[in-house]
PDB file of C-alpha atoms in Angstrom:
ATOM      1  CA  MET A   1     -12.943  36.066  13.653  1.00  0.00           C
ATOM      2  CA  PRO A   2     -13.353  34.199   9.941  1.00  0.00           C
ATOM      3  CA  GLU A   3      -9.063  34.810  10.057  1.00  0.00           C
ATOM      4  CA  GLU A   4      -9.396  32.816  12.991  1.00  0.00           C
ATOM      5  CA  PHE A   5     -11.119  30.014  11.488  1.00  0.00           C
ATOM      6  CA  LEU A   6      -9.311  30.117   8.328  1.00  0.00           C
ATOM      7  CA  ASP A   7      -5.913  30.245  10.226  1.00  0.00           C
ATOM      8  CA  VAL A   8      -6.714  26.644  11.687  1.00  0.00           C
ATOM      9  CA  PHE A   9      -9.073  25.276   9.207  1.00  0.00           C
ATOM     10  CA  PHE A  10      -5.497  26.231   6.367  1.00  0.00           C
ATOM     11  CA  ARG A  11      -1.964  25.216   7.888  1.00  0.00           C
ATOM     12  CA  GLY A  12      -0.426  26.014   4.727  1.00  0.00           C
ATOM     13  CA  ASP A  13       0.664  22.124   4.518  1.00  0.00           C
ATOM     14  CA  GLU A  14      -2.659  21.751   2.329  1.00  0.00           C
ATOM     15  CA  LEU A  15      -0.674  21.163  -1.226  1.00  0.00           C
ATOM     16  CA  THR A  16       1.392  18.515   0.471  1.00  0.00           C
ATOM     17  CA  ILE A  17      -1.673  16.847   1.674  1.00  0.00           C
ATOM     18  CA  ALA A  18      -3.483  16.895  -1.496  1.00  0.00           C
ATOM     19  CA  ILE A  19      -0.425  15.395  -3.120  1.00  0.00           C
ATOM     20  CA  GLY A  20       0.167  12.375  -0.487  1.00  0.00           C
ATOM     21  CA  PHE A  21      -3.986  11.358  -1.289  1.00  0.00           C
ATOM     22  CA  ALA A  22      -3.481  11.770  -4.824  1.00  0.00           C
ATOM     23  CA  ILE A  23      -0.908   8.991  -4.816  1.00  0.00           C
ATOM     24  CA  ALA A  24      -2.673   7.434  -2.500  1.00  0.00           C
ATOM     25  CA  ILE A  25      -5.878   6.878  -4.526  1.00  0.00           C
ATOM     26  CA  ILE A  26      -3.864   6.577  -7.675  1.00  0.00           C
ATOM     27  CA  GLY A  27      -1.749   3.926  -5.759  1.00  0.00           C
ATOM     28  CA  GLY A  28      -4.399   2.200  -3.876  1.00  0.00           C
ATOM     29  CA  PHE A  29      -6.474   2.266  -7.387  1.00  0.00           C
ATOM     30  CA  LEU A  30      -3.441   0.725  -8.912  1.00  0.00           C
ATOM     31  CA  ILE A  31      -2.474  -2.552  -6.380  1.00  0.00           C
ATOM     32  CA  GLY A  32      -6.391  -2.712  -6.428  1.00  0.00           C
ATOM     33  CA  VAL A  33      -7.412  -3.347  -9.816  1.00  0.00           C
ATOM     34  CA  GLU A  34      -4.479  -5.831  -9.953  1.00  0.00           C
ATOM     35  CA  ARG A  35      -5.906  -7.904  -6.579  1.00  0.00           C
ATOM     36  CA  GLU A  36      -9.168  -7.729  -8.145  1.00  0.00           C
ATOM     37  CA  SER A  37      -7.877  -9.239 -12.040  1.00  0.00           C
ATOM     38  CA  ARG A  38      -6.746 -11.728  -9.821  1.00  0.00           C
ATOM     39  CA  GLY A  39     -10.007 -12.295  -7.997  1.00  0.00           C
ATOM     40  CA  LYS A  40      -8.865 -11.718  -4.771  1.00  0.00           C
ATOM     41  CA  SER A  41     -10.833 -10.419  -1.736  1.00  0.00           C
ATOM     42  CA  ALA A  42      -8.838  -7.081  -1.140  1.00  0.00           C
ATOM     43  CA  GLY A  43      -9.417  -4.703  -3.898  1.00  0.00           C
ATOM     44  CA  ILE A  44      -9.419  -0.976  -4.957  1.00  0.00           C
ATOM     45  CA  SER A  45     -11.808   0.538  -2.250  1.00  0.00           C
ATOM     46  CA  THR A  46      -9.191  -1.682   0.718  1.00  0.00           C
ATOM     47  CA  TYR A  47      -6.182  -0.867  -1.119  1.00  0.00           C
ATOM     48  CA  ILE A  48      -7.123   3.059  -1.249  1.00  0.00           C
ATOM     49  CA  LEU A  49      -8.172   3.139   2.695  1.00  0.00           C
ATOM     50  CA  VAL A  50      -5.316   1.277   3.762  1.00  0.00           C
ATOM     51  CA  ILE A  51      -2.542   3.643   2.292  1.00  0.00           C
ATOM     52  CA  ALA A  52      -4.480   6.674   2.712  1.00  0.00           C
ATOM     53  CA  GLY A  53      -5.512   6.084   6.872  1.00  0.00           C
ATOM     54  CA  SER A  54      -1.488   4.818   7.069  1.00  0.00           C
ATOM     55  CA  MET A  55      -0.499   8.338   5.560  1.00  0.00           C
ATOM     56  CA  ILE A  56      -2.699  10.198   7.807  1.00  0.00           C
ATOM     57  CA  PHE A  57      -1.455   8.328  10.853  1.00  0.00           C
ATOM     58  CA  THR A  58       1.824   9.040   9.532  1.00  0.00           C
ATOM     59  CA  TYR A  59       1.628  12.788   8.624  1.00  0.00           C
ATOM     60  CA  LEU A  60       0.188  13.255  11.833  1.00  0.00           C
ATOM     61  CA  SER A  61       2.749  11.746  13.934  1.00  0.00           C
ATOM     62  CA  ALA A  62       5.222  13.582  12.258  1.00  0.00           C
ATOM     63  CA  ASN A  63       3.697  16.985  12.467  1.00  0.00           C
ATOM     64  CA  VAL A  64       2.342  16.613  15.832  1.00  0.00           C
ATOM     65  CA  ASP A  65       5.022  15.104  17.984  1.00  0.00           C
ATOM     66  CA  PRO A  66       7.595  14.941  15.645  1.00  0.00           C
ATOM     67  CA  ASN A  67      10.426  14.231  18.151  1.00  0.00           C
ATOM     68  CA  SER A  68       8.954  10.981  18.492  1.00  0.00           C
ATOM     69  CA  THR A  69       6.996   9.983  15.062  1.00  0.00           C
ATOM     70  CA  SER A  70       8.044   6.167  15.771  1.00  0.00           C
ATOM     71  CA  ARG A  71       5.502   5.493  17.991  1.00  0.00           C
ATOM     72  CA  ILE A  72       2.593   5.617  16.053  1.00  0.00           C
ATOM     73  CA  ALA A  73       4.673   3.979  12.924  1.00  0.00           C
ATOM     74  CA  ALA A  74       4.704   1.249  15.106  1.00  0.00           C
ATOM     75  CA  TYR A  75       1.460   0.999  15.828  1.00  0.00           C
ATOM     76  CA  VAL A  76       0.753   1.288  11.835  1.00  0.00           C
ATOM     77  CA  VAL A  77       2.896  -1.974  11.367  1.00  0.00           C
ATOM     78  CA  ALA A  78       1.247  -3.572  13.950  1.00  0.00           C
ATOM     79  CA  GLY A  79      -2.397  -2.961  13.387  1.00  0.00           C
ATOM     80  CA  ILE A  80      -1.461  -3.765   9.610  1.00  0.00           C
ATOM     81  CA  GLY A  81      -0.254  -6.959  10.685  1.00  0.00           C
ATOM     82  CA  PHE A  82      -3.386  -7.606  12.855  1.00  0.00           C
ATOM     83  CA  LEU A  83      -5.448  -7.068   9.439  1.00  0.00           C
ATOM     84  CA  GLY A  84      -3.425  -9.065   7.242  1.00  0.00           C
ATOM     85  CA  GLY A  85      -3.442 -11.927   9.310  1.00  0.00           C
ATOM     86  CA  GLY A  86      -7.204 -12.063   9.352  1.00  0.00           C
ATOM     87  CA  MET A  87      -6.697 -12.508   5.654  1.00  0.00           C
ATOM     88  CA  ILE A  88      -4.991 -15.678   6.325  1.00  0.00           C
ATOM     89  CA  ILE A  89      -6.821 -18.375   5.460  1.00  0.00           C
ATOM     90  CA  ARG A  90      -5.877 -22.239   6.215  1.00  0.00           C
ATOM     91  CA  GLY A  91      -7.511 -24.473   3.770  1.00  0.00           C
ATOM     92  CA  ASP A  92      -8.324 -28.189   4.252  1.00  0.00           C
ATOM     93  CA  ALA A  93      -5.086 -30.094   2.527  1.00  0.00           C
ATOM     94  CA  LYS A  94      -2.799 -27.632   5.015  1.00  0.00           C
ATOM     95  CA  LYS A  95      -2.657 -25.135   2.135  1.00  0.00           C
ATOM     96  CA  ILE A  96      -2.286 -21.361   2.883  1.00  0.00           C
ATOM     97  CA  PHE A  97      -4.437 -19.023   1.549  1.00  0.00           C
ATOM     98  CA  ASN A  98      -3.992 -15.311   0.738  1.00  0.00           C
ATOM     99  CA  LEU A  99      -0.448 -15.315   1.638  1.00  0.00           C
ATOM    100  CA  THR A 100       0.736 -12.915  -1.473  1.00  0.00           C
ATOM    101  CA  THR A 101      -2.314 -10.286  -0.339  1.00  0.00           C
ATOM    102  CA  ALA A 102      -1.817 -10.005   3.024  1.00  0.00           C
ATOM    103  CA  ALA A 103       1.941  -9.217   2.430  1.00  0.00           C
ATOM    104  CA  SER A 104       0.462  -6.828  -0.023  1.00  0.00           C
ATOM    105  CA  ILE A 105      -1.594  -4.967   2.178  1.00  0.00           C
ATOM    106  CA  TRP A 106       1.560  -4.918   4.703  1.00  0.00           C
ATOM    107  CA  VAL A 107       3.479  -3.584   1.704  1.00  0.00           C
ATOM    108  CA  ALA A 108       0.127  -0.948   0.835  1.00  0.00           C
ATOM    109  CA  ALA A 109       0.403   0.518   4.408  1.00  0.00           C
ATOM    110  CA  ALA A 110       4.528   1.115   4.090  1.00  0.00           C
ATOM    111  CA  ILE A 111       3.562   2.718   1.168  1.00  0.00           C
ATOM    112  CA  GLY A 112       1.106   5.077   3.071  1.00  0.00           C
ATOM    113  CA  MET A 113       3.998   5.585   5.680  1.00  0.00           C
ATOM    114  CA  ALA A 114       6.315   6.953   3.142  1.00  0.00           C
ATOM    115  CA  ILE A 115       3.513   9.396   1.836  1.00  0.00           C
ATOM    116  CA  GLY A 116       3.185  10.337   5.319  1.00  0.00           C
ATOM    117  CA  TYR A 117       6.494  10.930   5.837  1.00  0.00           C
ATOM    118  CA  GLU A 118       6.856  13.043   2.172  1.00  0.00           C
ATOM    119  CA  TYR A 119       8.968  10.148   0.614  1.00  0.00           C
ATOM    120  CA  TYR A 120       7.220  10.074  -2.540  1.00  0.00           C
ATOM    121  CA  PHE A 121       9.451   8.260  -4.780  1.00  0.00           C
ATOM    122  CA  LEU A 122       9.832   5.866  -2.788  1.00  0.00           C
ATOM    123  CA  ALA A 123       5.937   5.389  -2.619  1.00  0.00           C
ATOM    124  CA  ILE A 124       5.821   5.106  -6.004  1.00  0.00           C
ATOM    125  CA  LEU A 125       8.414   2.367  -6.620  1.00  0.00           C
ATOM    126  CA  GLY A 126       6.757   0.559  -3.582  1.00  0.00           C
ATOM    127  CA  ILE A 127       2.943   1.312  -6.130  1.00  0.00           C
ATOM    128  CA  ALA A 128       5.008  -0.215  -8.980  1.00  0.00           C
ATOM    129  CA  LEU A 129       6.716  -2.943  -6.389  1.00  0.00           C
ATOM    130  CA  ASN A 130       2.982  -3.692  -5.454  1.00  0.00           C
ATOM    131  CA  VAL A 131       1.522  -4.126  -8.893  1.00  0.00           C
ATOM    132  CA  LEU A 132       3.861  -5.803 -10.758  1.00  0.00           C
ATOM    133  CA  GLY A 133       5.386  -8.076  -8.167  1.00  0.00           C
ATOM    134  CA  PRO A 134       2.502 -10.437  -7.736  1.00  0.00           C
ATOM    135  CA  ARG A 135       2.720 -11.062 -11.419  1.00  0.00           C
ATOM    136  CA  ILE A 136       6.668 -12.212 -11.108  1.00  0.00           C
ATOM    137  CA  PRO A 137       5.462 -15.920 -10.603  1.00  0.00           C
ATOM    138  CA  SER A 138       3.068 -16.309 -13.584  1.00  0.00           C
ATOM    139  CA  LEU A 139       5.653 -14.738 -16.050  1.00  0.00           C
ATOM    140  CA  ALA A 140       8.094 -16.849 -14.574  1.00  0.00           C
ATOM    141  CA  LYS A 141       6.142 -19.648 -15.413  1.00  0.00           C
ATOM    142  CA  LYS A 142       4.980 -18.723 -18.559  1.00  0.00           C
ATOM    143  CA  TYR A 143       8.437 -18.413 -19.535  1.00  0.00           C
ATOM    144  CA  SER A 144      10.032 -21.805 -17.575  1.00  0.00           C
ATOM    145  CA  SER A 145       7.177 -23.512 -20.297  1.00  0.00           C
ATOM    146  CA  ASN A 146       7.925 -21.652 -23.009  1.00  0.00           C
ATOM    147  CA  THR A 147      11.968 -22.565 -22.387  1.00  0.00           C
ATOM    148  CA  LYS A 148      11.040 -26.335 -22.152  1.00  0.00           C
ATOM    149  CA  GLN A 149       8.822 -26.396 -25.147  1.00  0.00           C
ATOM    150  CA  SER A 150      11.131 -24.995 -27.497  1.00  0.00           C
ATOM    151  CA  HIS A 151      13.566 -27.428 -25.737  1.00  0.00           C
ATOM    152  CA  ASN A 152      11.677 -30.295 -26.788  1.00  0.00           C
ATOM    153  CA  ASP A 153      10.841 -29.095 -30.531  1.00  0.00           C
ATOM    154  CA  ASP A 154      14.494 -29.539 -31.148  1.00  0.00           C
TER     155      ASP A 154
END
């Protein structure tokens, strides 16, 4: 009986699952830190859960029904769209808030799906995009203002 229990509990893919969870936790942490440093509502916990959750759904989809892996993946995308849509707020002056956070959540789900399908390199690139991408506009503004200042000094 103990052998039967162990056969059910350990399926031979534990290392793959552990690697996936490690990437999900590290990636969620890095993305969450970036968002929290900017005062955004979605932070470390949210990103770890979104990445890990979509990884689990995708991994299960690929292993339970390998002939129809896109079905659960489509539901993950739809569900995350609903979550992201709930984050977007329209202000008084018709200004829209949290659009980048909603897009970042969407990308986080894609990262989790990449991990679930064992596309680790793609997931790491997605993490880098999600950490660095939101910083590009502020860097561009800083560069633009420095360029204008140096031209004014001439």
